[in-house]
Short mmCIF file of C-alpha atoms in Angstrom, two decimals:
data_model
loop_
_atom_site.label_atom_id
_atom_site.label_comp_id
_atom_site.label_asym_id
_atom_site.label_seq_id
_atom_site.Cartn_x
_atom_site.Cartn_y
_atom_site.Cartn_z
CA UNK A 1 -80.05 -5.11 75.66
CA UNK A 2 -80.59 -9.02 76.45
CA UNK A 3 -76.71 -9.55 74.26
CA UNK A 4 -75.60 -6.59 76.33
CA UNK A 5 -76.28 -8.61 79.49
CA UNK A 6 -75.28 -11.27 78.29
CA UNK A 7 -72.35 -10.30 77.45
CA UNK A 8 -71.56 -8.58 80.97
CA UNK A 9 -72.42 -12.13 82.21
CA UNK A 10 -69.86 -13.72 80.63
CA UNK A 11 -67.48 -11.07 81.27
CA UNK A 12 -68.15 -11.31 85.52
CA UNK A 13 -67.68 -15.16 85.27
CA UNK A 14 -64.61 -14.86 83.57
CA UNK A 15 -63.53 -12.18 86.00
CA UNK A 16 -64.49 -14.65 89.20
CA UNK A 17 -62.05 -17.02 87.58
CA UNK A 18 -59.42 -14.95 87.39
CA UNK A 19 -60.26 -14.27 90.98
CA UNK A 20 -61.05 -10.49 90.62
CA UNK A 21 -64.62 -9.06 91.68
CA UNK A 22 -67.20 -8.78 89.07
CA UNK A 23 -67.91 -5.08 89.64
CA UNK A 24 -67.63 -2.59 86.92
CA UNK A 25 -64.64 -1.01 86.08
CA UNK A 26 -64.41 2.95 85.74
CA UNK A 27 -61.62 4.65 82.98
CA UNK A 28 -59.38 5.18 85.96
CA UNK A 29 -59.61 1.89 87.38
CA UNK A 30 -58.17 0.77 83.66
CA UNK A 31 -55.56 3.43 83.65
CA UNK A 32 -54.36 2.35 87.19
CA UNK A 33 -54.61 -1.35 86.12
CA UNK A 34 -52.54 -0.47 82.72
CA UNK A 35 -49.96 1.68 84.56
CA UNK A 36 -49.41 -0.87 87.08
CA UNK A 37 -49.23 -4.00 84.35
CA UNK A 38 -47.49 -1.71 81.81
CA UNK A 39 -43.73 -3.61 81.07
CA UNK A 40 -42.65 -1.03 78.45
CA UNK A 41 -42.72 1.74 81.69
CA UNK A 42 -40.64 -0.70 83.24
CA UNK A 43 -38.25 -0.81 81.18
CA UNK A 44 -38.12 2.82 80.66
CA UNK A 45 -37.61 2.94 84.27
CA UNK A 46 -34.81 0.51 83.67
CA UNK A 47 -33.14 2.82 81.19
CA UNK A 48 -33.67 5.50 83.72
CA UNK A 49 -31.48 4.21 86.11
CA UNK A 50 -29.03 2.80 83.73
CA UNK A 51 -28.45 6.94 82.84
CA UNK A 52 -28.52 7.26 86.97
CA UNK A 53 -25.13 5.02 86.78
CA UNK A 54 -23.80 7.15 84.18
CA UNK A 55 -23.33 10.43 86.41
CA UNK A 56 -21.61 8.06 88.93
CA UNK A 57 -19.59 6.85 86.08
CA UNK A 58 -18.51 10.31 85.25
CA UNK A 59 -18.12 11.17 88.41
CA UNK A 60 -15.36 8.25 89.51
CA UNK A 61 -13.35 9.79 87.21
CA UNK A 62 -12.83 12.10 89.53
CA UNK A 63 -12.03 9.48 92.17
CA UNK A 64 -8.34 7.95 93.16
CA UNK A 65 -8.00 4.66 91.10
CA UNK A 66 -6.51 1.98 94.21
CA UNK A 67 -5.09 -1.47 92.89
CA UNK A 68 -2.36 -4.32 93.57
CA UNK A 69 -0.47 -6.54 91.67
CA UNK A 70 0.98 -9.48 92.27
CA UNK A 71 3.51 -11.49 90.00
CA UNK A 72 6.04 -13.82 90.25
CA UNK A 73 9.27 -14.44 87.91
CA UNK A 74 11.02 -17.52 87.09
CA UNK A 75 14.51 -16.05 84.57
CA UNK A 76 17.26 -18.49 83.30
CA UNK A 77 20.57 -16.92 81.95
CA UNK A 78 23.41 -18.83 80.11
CA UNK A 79 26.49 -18.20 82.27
CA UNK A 80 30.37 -19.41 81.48
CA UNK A 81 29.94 -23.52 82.53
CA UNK A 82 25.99 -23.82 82.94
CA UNK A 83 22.48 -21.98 83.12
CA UNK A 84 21.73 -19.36 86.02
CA UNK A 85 17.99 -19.51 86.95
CA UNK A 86 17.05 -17.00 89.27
CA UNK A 87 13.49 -16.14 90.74
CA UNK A 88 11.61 -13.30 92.34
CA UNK A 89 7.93 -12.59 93.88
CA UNK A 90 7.03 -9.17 94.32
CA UNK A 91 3.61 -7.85 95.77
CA UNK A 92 2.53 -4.34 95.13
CA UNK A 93 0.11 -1.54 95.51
CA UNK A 94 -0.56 1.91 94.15
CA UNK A 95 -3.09 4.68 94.19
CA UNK A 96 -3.56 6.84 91.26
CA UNK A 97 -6.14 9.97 91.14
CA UNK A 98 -6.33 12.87 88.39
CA UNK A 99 -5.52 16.22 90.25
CA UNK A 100 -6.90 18.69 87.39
CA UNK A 101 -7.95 18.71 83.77
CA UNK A 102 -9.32 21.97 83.65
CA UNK A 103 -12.95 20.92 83.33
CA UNK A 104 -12.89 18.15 81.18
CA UNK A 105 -14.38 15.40 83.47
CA UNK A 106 -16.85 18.44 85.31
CA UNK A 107 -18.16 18.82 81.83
CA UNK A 108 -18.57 14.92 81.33
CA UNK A 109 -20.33 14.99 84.95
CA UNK A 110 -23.12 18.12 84.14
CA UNK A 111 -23.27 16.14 80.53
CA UNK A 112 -24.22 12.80 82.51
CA UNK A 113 -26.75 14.78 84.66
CA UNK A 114 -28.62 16.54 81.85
CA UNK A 115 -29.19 13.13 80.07
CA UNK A 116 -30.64 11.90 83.37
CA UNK A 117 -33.23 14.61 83.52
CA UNK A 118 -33.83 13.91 79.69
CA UNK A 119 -34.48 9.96 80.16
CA UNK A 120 -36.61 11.07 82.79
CA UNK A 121 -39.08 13.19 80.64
CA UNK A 122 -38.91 10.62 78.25
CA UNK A 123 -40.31 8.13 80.87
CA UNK A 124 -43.04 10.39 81.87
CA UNK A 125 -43.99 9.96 77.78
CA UNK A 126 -44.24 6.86 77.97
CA UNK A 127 -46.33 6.45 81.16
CA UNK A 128 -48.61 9.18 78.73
CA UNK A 129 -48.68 7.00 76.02
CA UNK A 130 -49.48 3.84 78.17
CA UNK A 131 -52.27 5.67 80.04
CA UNK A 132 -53.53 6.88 76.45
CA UNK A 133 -53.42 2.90 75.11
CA UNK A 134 -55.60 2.13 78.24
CA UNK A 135 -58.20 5.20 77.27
CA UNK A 136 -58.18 3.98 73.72
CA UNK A 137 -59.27 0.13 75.41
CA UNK A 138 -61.54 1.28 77.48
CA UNK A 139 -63.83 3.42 74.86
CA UNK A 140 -62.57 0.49 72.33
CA UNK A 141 -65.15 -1.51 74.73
CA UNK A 142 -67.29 0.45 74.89
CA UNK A 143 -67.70 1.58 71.46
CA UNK A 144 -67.40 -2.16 70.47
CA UNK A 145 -70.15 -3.24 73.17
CA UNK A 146 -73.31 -1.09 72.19
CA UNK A 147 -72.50 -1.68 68.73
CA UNK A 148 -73.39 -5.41 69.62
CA UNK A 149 -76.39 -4.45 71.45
CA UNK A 150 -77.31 -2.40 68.03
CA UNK A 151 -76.89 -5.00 65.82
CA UNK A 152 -78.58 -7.84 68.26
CA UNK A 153 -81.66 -5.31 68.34
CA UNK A 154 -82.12 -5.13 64.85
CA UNK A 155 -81.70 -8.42 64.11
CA UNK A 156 -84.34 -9.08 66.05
CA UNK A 157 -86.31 -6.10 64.65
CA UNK A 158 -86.02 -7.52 61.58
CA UNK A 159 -86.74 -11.33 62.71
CA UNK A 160 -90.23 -9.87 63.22
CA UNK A 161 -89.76 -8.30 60.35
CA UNK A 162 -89.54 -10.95 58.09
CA UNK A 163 -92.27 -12.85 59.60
CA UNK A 164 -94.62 -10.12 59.20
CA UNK A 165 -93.65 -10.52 55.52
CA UNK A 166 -94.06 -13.95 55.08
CA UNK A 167 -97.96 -13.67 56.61
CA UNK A 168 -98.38 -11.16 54.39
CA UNK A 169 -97.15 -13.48 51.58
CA UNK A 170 -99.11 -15.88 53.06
CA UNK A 171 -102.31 -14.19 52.55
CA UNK A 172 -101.48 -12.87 49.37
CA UNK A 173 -100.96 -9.62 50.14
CA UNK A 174 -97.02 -9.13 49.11
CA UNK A 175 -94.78 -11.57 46.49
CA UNK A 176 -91.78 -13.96 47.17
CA UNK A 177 -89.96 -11.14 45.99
CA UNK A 178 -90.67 -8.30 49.13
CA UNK A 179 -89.69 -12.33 50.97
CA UNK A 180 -86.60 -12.60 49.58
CA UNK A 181 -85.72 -8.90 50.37
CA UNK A 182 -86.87 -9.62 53.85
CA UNK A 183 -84.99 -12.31 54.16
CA UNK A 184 -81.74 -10.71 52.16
CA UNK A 185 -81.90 -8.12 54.59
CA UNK A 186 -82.00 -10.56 58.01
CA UNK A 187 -78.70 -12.15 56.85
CA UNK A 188 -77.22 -8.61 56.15
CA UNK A 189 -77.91 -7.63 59.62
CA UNK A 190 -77.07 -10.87 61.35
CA UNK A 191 -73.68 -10.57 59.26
CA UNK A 192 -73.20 -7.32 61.07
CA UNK A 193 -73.82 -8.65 63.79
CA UNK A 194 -71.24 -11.43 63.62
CA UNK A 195 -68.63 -8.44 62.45
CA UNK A 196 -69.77 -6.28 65.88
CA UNK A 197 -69.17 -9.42 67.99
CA UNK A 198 -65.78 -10.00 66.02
CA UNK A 199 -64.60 -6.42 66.89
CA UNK A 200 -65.41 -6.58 70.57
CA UNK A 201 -63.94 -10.15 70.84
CA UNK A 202 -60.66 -7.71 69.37
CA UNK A 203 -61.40 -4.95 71.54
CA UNK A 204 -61.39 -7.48 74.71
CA UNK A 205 -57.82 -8.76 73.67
CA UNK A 206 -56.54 -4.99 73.23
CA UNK A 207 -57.67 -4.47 76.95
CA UNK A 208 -56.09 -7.17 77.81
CA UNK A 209 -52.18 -6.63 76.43
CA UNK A 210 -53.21 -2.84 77.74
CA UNK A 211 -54.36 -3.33 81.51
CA UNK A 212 -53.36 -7.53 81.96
CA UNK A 213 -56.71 -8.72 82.35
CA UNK A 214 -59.76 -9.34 80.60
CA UNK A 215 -62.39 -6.53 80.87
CA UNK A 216 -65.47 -6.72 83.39
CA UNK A 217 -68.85 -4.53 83.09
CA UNK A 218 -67.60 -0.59 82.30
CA UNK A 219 -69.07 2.04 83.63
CA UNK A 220 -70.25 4.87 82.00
CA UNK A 221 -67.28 7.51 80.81
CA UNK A 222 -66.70 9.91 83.27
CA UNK A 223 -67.29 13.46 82.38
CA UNK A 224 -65.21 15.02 79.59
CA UNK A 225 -62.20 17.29 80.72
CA UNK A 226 -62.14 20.63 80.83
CA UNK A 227 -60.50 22.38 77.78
CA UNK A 228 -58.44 25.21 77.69
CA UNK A 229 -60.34 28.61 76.37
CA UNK A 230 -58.73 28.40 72.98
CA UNK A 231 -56.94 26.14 70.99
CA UNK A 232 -53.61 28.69 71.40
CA UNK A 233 -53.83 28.37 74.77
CA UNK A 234 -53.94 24.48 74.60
CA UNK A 235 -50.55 25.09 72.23
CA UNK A 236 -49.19 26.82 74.49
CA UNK A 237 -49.93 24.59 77.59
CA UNK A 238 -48.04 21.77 75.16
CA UNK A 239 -44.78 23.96 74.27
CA UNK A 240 -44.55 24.19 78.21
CA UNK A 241 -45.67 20.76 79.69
CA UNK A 242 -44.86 18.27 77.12
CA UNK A 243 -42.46 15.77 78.31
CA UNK A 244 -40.68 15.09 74.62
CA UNK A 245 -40.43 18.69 74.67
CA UNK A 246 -38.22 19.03 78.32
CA UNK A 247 -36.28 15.93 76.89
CA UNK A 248 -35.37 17.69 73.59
CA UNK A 249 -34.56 20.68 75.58
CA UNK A 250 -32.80 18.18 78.14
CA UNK A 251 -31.23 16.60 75.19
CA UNK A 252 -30.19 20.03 73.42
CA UNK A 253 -28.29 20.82 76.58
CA UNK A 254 -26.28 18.04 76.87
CA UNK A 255 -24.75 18.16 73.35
CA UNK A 256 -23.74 21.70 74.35
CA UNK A 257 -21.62 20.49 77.11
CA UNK A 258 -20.45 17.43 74.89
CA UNK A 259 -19.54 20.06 72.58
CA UNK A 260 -17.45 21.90 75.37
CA UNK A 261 -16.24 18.34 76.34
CA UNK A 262 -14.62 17.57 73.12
CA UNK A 263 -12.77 20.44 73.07
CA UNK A 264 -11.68 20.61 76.88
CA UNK A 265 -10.19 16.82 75.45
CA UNK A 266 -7.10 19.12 74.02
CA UNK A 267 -6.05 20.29 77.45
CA UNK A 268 -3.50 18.71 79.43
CA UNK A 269 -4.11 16.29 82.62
CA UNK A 270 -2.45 16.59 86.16
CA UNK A 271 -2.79 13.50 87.94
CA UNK A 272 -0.75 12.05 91.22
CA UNK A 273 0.37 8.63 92.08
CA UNK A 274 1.77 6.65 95.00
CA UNK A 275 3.22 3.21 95.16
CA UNK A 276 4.37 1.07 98.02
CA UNK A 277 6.03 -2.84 97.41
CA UNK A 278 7.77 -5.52 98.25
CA UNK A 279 10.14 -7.99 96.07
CA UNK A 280 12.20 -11.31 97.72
CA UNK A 281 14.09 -13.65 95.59
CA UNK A 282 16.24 -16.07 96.63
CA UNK A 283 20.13 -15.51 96.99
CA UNK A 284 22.79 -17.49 94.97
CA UNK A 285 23.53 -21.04 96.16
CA UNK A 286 26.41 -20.17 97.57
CA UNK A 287 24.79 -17.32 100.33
CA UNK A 288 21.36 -19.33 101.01
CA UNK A 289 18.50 -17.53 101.93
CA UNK A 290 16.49 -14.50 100.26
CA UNK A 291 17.03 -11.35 99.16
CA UNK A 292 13.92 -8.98 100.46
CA UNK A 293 13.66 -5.29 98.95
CA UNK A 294 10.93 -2.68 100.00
CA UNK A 295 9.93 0.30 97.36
CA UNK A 296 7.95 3.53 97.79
CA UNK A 297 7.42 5.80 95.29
CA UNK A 298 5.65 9.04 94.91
CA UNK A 299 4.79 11.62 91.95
CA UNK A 300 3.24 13.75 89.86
CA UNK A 301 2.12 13.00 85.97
CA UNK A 302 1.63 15.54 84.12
CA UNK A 303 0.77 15.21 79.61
CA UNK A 304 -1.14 16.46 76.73
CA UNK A 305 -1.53 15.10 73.78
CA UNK A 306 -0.18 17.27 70.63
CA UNK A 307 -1.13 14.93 67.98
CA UNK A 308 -4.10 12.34 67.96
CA UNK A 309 -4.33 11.14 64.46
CA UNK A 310 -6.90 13.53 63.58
CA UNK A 311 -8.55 11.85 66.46
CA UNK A 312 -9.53 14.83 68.78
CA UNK A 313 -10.47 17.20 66.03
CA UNK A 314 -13.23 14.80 64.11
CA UNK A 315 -14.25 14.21 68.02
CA UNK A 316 -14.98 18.19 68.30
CA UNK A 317 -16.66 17.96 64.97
CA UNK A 318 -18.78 15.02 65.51
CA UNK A 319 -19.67 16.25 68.83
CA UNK A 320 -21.20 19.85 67.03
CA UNK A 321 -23.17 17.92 64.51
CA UNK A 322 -24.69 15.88 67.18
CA UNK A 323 -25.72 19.33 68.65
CA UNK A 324 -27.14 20.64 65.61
CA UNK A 325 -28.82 17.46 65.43
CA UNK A 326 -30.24 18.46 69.07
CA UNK A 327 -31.11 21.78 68.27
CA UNK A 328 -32.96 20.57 64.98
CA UNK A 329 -35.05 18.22 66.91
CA UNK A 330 -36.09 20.19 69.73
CA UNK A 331 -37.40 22.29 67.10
CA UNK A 332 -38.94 19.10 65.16
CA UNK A 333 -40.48 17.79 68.30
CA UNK A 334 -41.84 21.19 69.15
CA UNK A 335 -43.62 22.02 65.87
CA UNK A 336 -44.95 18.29 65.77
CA UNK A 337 -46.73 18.93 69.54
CA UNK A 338 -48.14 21.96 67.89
CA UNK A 339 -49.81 20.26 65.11
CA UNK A 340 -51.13 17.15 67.74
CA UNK A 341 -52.58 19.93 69.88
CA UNK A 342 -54.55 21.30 66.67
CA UNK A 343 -55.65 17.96 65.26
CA UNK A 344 -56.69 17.13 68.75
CA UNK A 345 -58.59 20.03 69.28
CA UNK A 346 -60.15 19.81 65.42
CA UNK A 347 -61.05 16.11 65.94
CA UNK A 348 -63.18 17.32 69.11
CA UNK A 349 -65.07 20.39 66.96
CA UNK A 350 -65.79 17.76 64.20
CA UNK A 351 -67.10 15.04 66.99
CA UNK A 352 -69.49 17.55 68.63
CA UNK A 353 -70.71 18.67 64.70
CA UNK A 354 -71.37 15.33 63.83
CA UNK A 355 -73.60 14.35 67.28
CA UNK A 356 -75.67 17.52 66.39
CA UNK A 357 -76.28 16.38 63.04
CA UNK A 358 -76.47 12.58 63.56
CA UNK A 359 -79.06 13.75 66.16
CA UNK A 360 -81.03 15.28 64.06
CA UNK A 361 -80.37 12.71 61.55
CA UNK A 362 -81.72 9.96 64.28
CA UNK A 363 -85.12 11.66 64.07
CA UNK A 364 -85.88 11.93 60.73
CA UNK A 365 -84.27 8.36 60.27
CA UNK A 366 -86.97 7.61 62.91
CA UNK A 367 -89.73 9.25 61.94
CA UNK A 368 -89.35 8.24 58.28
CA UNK A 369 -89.22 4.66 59.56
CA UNK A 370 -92.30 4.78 61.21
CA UNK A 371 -94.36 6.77 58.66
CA UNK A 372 -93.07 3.91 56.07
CA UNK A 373 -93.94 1.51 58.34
CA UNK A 374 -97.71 2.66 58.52
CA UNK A 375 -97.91 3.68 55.20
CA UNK A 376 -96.58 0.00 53.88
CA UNK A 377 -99.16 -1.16 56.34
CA UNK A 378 -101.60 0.61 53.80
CA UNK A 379 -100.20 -0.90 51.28
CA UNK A 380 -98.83 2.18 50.04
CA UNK A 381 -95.09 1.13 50.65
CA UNK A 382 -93.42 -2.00 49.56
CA UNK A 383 -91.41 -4.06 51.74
CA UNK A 384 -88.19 -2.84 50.51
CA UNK A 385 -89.10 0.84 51.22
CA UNK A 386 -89.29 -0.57 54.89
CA UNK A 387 -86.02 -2.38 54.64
CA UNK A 388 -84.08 0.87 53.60
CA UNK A 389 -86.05 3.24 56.25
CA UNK A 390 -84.77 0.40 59.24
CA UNK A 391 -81.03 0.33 57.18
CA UNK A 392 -81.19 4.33 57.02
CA UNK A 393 -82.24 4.29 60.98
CA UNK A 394 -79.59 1.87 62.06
CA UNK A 395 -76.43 3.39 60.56
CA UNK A 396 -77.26 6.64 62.01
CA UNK A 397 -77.60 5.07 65.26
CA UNK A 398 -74.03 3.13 64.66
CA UNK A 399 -72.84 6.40 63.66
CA UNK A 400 -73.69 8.44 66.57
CA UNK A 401 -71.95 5.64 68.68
CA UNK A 402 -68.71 6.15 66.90
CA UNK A 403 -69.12 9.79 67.12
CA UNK A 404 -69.22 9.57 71.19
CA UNK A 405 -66.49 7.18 71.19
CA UNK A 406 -64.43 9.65 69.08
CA UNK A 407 -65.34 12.73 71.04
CA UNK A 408 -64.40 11.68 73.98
CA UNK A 409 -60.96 9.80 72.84
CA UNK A 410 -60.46 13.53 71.47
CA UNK A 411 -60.32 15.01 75.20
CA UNK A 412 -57.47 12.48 76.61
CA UNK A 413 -55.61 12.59 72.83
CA UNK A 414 -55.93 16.22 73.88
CA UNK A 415 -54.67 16.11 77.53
CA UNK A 416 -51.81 13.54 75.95
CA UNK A 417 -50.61 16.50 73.65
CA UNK A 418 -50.23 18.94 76.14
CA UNK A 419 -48.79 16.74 78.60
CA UNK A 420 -51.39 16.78 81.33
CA UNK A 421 -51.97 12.84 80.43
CA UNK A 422 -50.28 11.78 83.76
CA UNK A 423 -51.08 9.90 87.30
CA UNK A 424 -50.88 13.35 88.60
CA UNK A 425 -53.10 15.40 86.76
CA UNK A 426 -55.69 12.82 86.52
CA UNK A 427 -55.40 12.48 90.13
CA UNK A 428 -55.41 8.80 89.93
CA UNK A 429 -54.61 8.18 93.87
CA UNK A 430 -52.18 5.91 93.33
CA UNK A 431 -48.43 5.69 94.66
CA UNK A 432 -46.11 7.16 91.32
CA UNK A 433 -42.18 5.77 90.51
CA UNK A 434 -40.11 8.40 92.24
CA UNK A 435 -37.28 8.85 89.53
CA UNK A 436 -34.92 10.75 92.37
CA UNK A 437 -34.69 7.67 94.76
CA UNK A 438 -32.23 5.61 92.60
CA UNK A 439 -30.06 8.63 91.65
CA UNK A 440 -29.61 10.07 95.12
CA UNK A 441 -28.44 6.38 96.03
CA UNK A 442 -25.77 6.47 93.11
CA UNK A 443 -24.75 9.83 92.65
CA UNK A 444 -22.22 10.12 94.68
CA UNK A 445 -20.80 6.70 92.65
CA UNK A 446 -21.17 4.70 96.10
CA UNK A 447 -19.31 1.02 96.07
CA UNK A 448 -22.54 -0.22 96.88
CA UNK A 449 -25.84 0.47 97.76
CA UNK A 450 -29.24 -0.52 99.56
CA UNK A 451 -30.86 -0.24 96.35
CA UNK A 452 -27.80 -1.21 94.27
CA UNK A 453 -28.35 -4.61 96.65
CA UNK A 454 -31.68 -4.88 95.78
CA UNK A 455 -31.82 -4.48 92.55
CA UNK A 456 -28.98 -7.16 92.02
CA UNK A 457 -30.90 -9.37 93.90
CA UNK A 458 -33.74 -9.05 91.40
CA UNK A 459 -31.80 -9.10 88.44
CA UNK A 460 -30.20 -12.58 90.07
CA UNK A 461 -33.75 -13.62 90.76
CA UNK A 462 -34.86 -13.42 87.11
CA UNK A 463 -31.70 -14.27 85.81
CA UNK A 464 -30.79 -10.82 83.89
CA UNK A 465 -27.38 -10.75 85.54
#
């Protein structure tokens, strides 16, 4: 208890430093603090709206195509007696739109869209897996701390000990020999010790790349969440919440409609185009002045392509492979949630097995202790039988710590792998990335944007642009 405290010591100094208050932190405050520092969901977010800009890029396809061109030409002829050079500067501009091609870029659009809503399950995975790092910290901690405390106890246990011993020895009651166990024992422990302090000092630096600062006092865990009734039901909960499950099924989806897309690239295209310009050149030498012509044109375009090069056809074939490839992973991903449900749920039956027996296994480690204890007082135990009893009684007590730690990593591993590991469901309270506000901005493939604005600003400000 005294390296406990001093330990939270240290850690509220170092928190007043970084000029945060040294209060202790709960598991949510270190899931809010690792969701908020988290740069991998930011640049899943990132990717998000980089698939946003893909269903306006789709879309303009469906948009007229306006542009002008400007050019000037300088031509020199050989004529009977000497060289002709003539010039000419003509400004023009033209609109050009497709009209129809019977669903191919509609295809490309509803293909754009269902890779949105994929990227966006996948970010909701992510924001699981960062919340799950910052669970695995926080118990990490915790775990690490009262195994410090532990080892600092018996060390000190065993300080006294040792110099029980050596009056004993003194007095001629015991040899070097139950000494030099005594003392082989001490260094054991205060090695462990040094390994326990090593860990946390790890521990502290996991927190750290997990929340962005160092950790304060913890409080104690919060409850444990409530399970489902069975571990089929907790499957089940999985097959129908699990974000890399919607994004397989997302993902499944869209290589149907790329299917569709590759073949739709056989039909023909209608498109429309209109042209307005103006040329001037100057006449010959012998006129003067300049020779000014206005155009205007008008029409319709319509072509297919009968032969590609095998092109089109290995397009159509690549295209169904990549939806097999779909299918077979929705499928992969779905079987593997399965199987984390059923460890998950295994790993929490094995936890709560192990506390009852460690329990048990803490009071006969403790009542053998102190019967040898009394009993070596007698002289009818060596020193060594007390050295083992106090060895026996501490790893059961390091035990049962890792058994807590693991029982309740079990319940969030379990909430991760049915997709309930979110800001949501934990009720966290704090304001969540709204995946919809960037996409209704672009959908519509808008020259610009408020947020389009914005968000070159930022990229200009960090110098990503």
């Amino acid at each position: 208890m005294i390296r406990l405290r001093r330990l939270a010591g240290v850690a509220a100094i170092a928190l007043t430093a970084l000029g945060s208050p040294a209060m202790a932190e709960s598991l949510a405050d270190t899931m809010v603090a690792a969701y908020r520092h988290s740069a991998l969901i930011d640049q899943n977010r990132a990717v998000l709206r980089a698939a946003d800009e893909d269903v306006a890029i789709a879309l303009s396809a469906l948009r007229p195509i306006v542009q002008w061109t400007a050019s000037h030409t300088v031509r020199r002829d050989e004529g009977v007696s000497d060289y002709l050079t003539s010039r000419s500067t003509s400004l023009q501009i033209g609109a050009e739109m497709l009209l129809y091609d019977w669903g191919r870029s509609q295809l490309a659009i509803d293909a754009a869209k269902e890779q949105v809503l994929a990227t966006r399950q996948g970010l909701v995975a992510v924001e699981q897996d960062v919340l799950l790092d910052a669970t695995v910290a926080f118990f990490d901690i915790k775990q690490a701390t009262e195994r410090v405390a532990l080892q600092q106890n018996s060390v000190e246990v065993l300080t006294r000990e040792r110099q029980a011993a050596q009056d004993r020895f003194d007095v001629g009651e015991i040899t070097v020999t139950d000494v030099a166990l005594a003392d082989a024992q001490l260094a054991q422990t205060q090695a462990g010790l040094a390994s326990a302090q090593g860990d946390l000092e790890i521990a502290r630096e996991g927190y750290l790349a997990a929340t962005g600062r160092l950790p304060g006092a913890l409080d104690a865990p919060p409850p444990l969440p409530r399970l489902p009734a069975s571990v089929d039901e907790a499957r089940a909960i999985g097959q129908r919440n699990h974000p890399l499950i919607a994004q397989a099924q997302r993902q499944a989806a869209a290589a149907e409609l790329g299917v569709a897309q590759a073949a739709a690239e056989r039909n023909p295209s209608l498109s429309g185009n209109v042209a307005a310009g103006i040329t001037r050149s100057p006449q010959t030498q012998l006129n003067g002045g300049y020779d000014t012509r206005n155009s205007a044109s008008v029409g319709l375009t319509l072509n297919q392509t009968i032969y590609s090069g095998g092109r089109l056809p290995a397009q159509h074939r690549r295209a169904m492979a990549l939806r097999d490839q779909a299918r077979s992973n929705l499928l992969n991903v779905s079987r593997q949630i399965s199987q984390l449900v059923g460890e998950s749920w295994a790993n929490i039956d094995v936890a709560r097995a192990q506390i009852r027996a460690i329990d048990e296994q803490i009071g006969a480690a403790q009542q053998a202790y102190n019967g040898v204890r009394e009993e070596a007082a007698l002289g009818a135990r060596t020193t060594l039988d007390v050295l083992d009893a106090e060895q026996s009684l501490l790893e059961a007590r390091a035990d049962k710590i890792t058994a807590q730690a693991n029982l309740q990593l079990a319940h969030y591993q379990l909430l991760a792998a049915m997709g309930r590991l979110t800001v949501e469901h934990l009720n966290l309270g704090i304001p969540t990335y709204d995946p919809s506000q960037y996409y209704n901005a672009v959908r519509d493939a808008p020259y610009t944007s408020k947020q389009g604005e914005s968000l070159d600003r930022v990229l200009r400000a960090i110098g990503r642009n």
